[in-house]
XYZ file of N, CA and C in Angstrom:
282
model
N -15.701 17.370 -12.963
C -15.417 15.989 -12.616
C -14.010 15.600 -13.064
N -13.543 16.332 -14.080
C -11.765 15.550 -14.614
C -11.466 16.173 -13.924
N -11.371 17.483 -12.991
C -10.353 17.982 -11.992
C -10.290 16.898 -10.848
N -11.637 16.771 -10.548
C -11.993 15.741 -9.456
C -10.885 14.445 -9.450
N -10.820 14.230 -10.281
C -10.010 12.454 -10.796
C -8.828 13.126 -10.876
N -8.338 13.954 -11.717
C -7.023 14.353 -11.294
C -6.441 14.386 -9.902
N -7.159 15.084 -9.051
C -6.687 15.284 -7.684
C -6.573 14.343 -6.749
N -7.771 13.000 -7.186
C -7.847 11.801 -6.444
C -6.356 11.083 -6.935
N -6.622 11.168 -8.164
C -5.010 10.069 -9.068
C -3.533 10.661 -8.415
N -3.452 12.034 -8.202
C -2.523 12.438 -7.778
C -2.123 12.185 -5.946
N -3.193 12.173 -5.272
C -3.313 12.063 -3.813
C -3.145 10.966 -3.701
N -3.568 9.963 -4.390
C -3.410 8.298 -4.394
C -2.029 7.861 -4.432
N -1.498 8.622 -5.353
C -0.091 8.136 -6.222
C 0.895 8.690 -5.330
N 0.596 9.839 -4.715
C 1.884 10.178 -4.130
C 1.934 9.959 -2.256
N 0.790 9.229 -1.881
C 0.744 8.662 -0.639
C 1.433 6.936 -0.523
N 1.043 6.663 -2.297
C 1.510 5.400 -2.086
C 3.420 5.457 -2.386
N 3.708 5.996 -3.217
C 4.966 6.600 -3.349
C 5.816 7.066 -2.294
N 4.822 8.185 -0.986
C 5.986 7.731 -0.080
C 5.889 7.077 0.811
N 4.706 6.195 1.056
C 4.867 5.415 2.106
C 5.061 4.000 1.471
N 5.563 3.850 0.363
C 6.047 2.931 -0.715
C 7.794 3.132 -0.145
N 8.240 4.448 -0.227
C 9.289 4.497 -0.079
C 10.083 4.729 1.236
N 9.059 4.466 2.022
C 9.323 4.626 3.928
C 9.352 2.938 4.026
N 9.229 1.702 3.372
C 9.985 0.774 3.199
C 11.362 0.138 2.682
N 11.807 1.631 2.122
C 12.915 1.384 1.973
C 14.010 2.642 2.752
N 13.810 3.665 3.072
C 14.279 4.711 3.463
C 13.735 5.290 4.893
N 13.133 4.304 5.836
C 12.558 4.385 7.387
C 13.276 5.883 7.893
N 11.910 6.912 6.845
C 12.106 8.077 7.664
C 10.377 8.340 8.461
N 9.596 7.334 8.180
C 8.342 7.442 9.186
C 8.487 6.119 11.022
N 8.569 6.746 11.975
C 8.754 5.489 12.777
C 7.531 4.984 12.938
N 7.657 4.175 13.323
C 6.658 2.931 13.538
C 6.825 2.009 14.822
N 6.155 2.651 15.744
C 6.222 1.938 17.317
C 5.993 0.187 17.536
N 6.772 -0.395 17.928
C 6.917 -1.870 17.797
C 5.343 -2.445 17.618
N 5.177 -3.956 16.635
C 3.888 -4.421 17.026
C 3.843 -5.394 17.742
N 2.553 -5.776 18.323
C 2.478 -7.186 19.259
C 1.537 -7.986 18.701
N 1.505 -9.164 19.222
C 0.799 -10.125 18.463
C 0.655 -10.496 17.419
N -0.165 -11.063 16.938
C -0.018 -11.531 15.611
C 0.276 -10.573 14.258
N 0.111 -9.222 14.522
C 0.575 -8.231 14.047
C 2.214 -8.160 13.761
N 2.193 -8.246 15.028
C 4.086 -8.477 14.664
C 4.185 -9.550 14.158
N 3.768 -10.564 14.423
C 5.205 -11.820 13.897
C 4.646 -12.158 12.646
N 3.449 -10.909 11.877
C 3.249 -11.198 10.544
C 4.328 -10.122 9.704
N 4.547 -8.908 10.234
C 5.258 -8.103 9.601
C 6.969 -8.701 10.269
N 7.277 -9.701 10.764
C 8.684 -9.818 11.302
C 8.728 -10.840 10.473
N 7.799 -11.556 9.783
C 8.588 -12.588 8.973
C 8.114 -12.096 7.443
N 7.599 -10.909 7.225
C 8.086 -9.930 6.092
C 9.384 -9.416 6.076
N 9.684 -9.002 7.094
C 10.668 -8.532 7.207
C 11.772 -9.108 6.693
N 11.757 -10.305 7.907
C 12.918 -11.353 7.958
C 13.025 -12.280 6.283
N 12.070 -12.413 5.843
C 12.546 -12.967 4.891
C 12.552 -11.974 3.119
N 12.530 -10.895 3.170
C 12.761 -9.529 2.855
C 11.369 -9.499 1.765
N 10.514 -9.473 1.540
C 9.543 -9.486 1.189
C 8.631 -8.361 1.507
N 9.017 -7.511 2.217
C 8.465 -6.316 2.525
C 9.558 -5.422 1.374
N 9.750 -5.572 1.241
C 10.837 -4.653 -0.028
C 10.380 -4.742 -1.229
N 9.865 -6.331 -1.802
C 9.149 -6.488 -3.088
C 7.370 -5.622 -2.668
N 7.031 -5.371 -1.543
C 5.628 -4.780 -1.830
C 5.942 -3.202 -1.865
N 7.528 -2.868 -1.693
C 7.331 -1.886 -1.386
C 7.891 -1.052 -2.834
N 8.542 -1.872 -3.331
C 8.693 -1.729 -4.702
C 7.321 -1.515 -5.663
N 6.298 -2.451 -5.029
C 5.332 -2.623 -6.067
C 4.758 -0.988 -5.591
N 4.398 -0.568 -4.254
C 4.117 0.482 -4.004
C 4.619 1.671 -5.003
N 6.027 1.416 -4.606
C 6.351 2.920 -5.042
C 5.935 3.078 -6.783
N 6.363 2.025 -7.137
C 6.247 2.020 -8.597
C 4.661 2.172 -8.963
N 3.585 1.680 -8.657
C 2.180 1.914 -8.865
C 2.249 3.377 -8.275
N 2.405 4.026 -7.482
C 2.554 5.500 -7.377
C 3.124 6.435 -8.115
N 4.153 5.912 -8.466
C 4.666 6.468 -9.843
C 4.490 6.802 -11.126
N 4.049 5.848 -11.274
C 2.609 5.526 -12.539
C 1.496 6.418 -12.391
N 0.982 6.481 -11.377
C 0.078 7.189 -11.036
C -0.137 8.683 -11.344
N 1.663 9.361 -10.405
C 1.846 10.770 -10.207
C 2.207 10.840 -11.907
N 2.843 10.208 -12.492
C 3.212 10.484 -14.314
C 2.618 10.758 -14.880
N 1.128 9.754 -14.923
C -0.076 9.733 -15.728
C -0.345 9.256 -16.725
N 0.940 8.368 -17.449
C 0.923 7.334 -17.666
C 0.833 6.322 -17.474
N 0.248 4.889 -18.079
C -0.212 3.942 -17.360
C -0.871 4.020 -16.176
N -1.649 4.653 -16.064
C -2.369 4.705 -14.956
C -3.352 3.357 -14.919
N -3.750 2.456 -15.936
C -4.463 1.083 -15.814
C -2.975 0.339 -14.805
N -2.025 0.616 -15.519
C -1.478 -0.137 -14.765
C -0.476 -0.421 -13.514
N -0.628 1.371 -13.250
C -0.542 1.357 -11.859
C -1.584 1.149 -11.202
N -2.406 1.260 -11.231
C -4.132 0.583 -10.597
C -3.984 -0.759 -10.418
N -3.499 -1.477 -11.681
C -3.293 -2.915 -11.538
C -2.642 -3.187 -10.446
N -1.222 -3.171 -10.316
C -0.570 -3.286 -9.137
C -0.450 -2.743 -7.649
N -1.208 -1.337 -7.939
C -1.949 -1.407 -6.275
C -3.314 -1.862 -5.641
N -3.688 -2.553 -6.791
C -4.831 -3.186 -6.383
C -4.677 -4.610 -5.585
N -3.983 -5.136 -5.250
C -3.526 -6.535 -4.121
C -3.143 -5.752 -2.715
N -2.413 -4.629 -3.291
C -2.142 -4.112 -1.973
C -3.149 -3.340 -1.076
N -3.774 -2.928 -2.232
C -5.232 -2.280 -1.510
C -6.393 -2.718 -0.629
N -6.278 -3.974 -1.406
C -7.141 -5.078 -0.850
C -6.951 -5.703 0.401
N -5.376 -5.995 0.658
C -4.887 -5.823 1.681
C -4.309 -5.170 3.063
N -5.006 -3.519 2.593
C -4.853 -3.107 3.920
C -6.394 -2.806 4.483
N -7.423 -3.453 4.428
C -8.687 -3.613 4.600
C -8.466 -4.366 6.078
N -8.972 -4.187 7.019
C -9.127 -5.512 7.944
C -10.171 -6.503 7.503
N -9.977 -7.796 7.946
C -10.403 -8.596 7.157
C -12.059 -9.206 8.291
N -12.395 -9.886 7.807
C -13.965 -9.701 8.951
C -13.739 -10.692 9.833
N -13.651 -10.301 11.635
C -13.442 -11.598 12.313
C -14.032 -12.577 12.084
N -13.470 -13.564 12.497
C -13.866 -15.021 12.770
C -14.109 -15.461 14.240
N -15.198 -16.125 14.371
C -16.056 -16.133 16.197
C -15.588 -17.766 15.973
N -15.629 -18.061 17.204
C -15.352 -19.622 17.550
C -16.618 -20.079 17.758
N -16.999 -21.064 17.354
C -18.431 -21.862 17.515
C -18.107 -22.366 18.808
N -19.219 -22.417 19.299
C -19.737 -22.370 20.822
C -20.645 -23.574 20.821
């Protein structure tokens, strides 16, 4: 079981690390979005706020791959985690 957690802590840490750091160094492309999809990540963008999550990324990955602080790289990818969940539709009353 500690190999087990090792391999999870390490796979965790270094997925968030580089796709932590493909917000700052756009070597993954990413085909335009539409709808409300886009004009949620265009006013990340635009008002640069996709850079502070991506900071928080890389750095909670970092933490992670070190093995130090690992509470508290957990801490800080835990908002982000939460957030790439889809969230449960909402139906219009009829």
């Amino acid at each position: 079981m500690k190999y087990v957690i090792i391999i999870v802590r390490i796979l965790l840490g270094l997925m968030f690390a580089v796709f932590g750091s493909n917000g700052f160094l756009h070597f993954i492309a990413m085909p335009p979005m539409q709808g409300q999809a886009g004009a949620f990540i265009g006013a990340l963008i635009s008002s640069g706020y996709i850079y502070a999550i991506a900071a928080i990324q890389v750095l909670g990955g970092l933490l992670l791959l070190i093995g130090r602080f690992v509470p508290l790289g957990l801490t800080l990818l835990g908002p982000v985690i939460v957030n790439v969940f889809p969230k449960r539709p909402t139906y219009p009353d009829y």
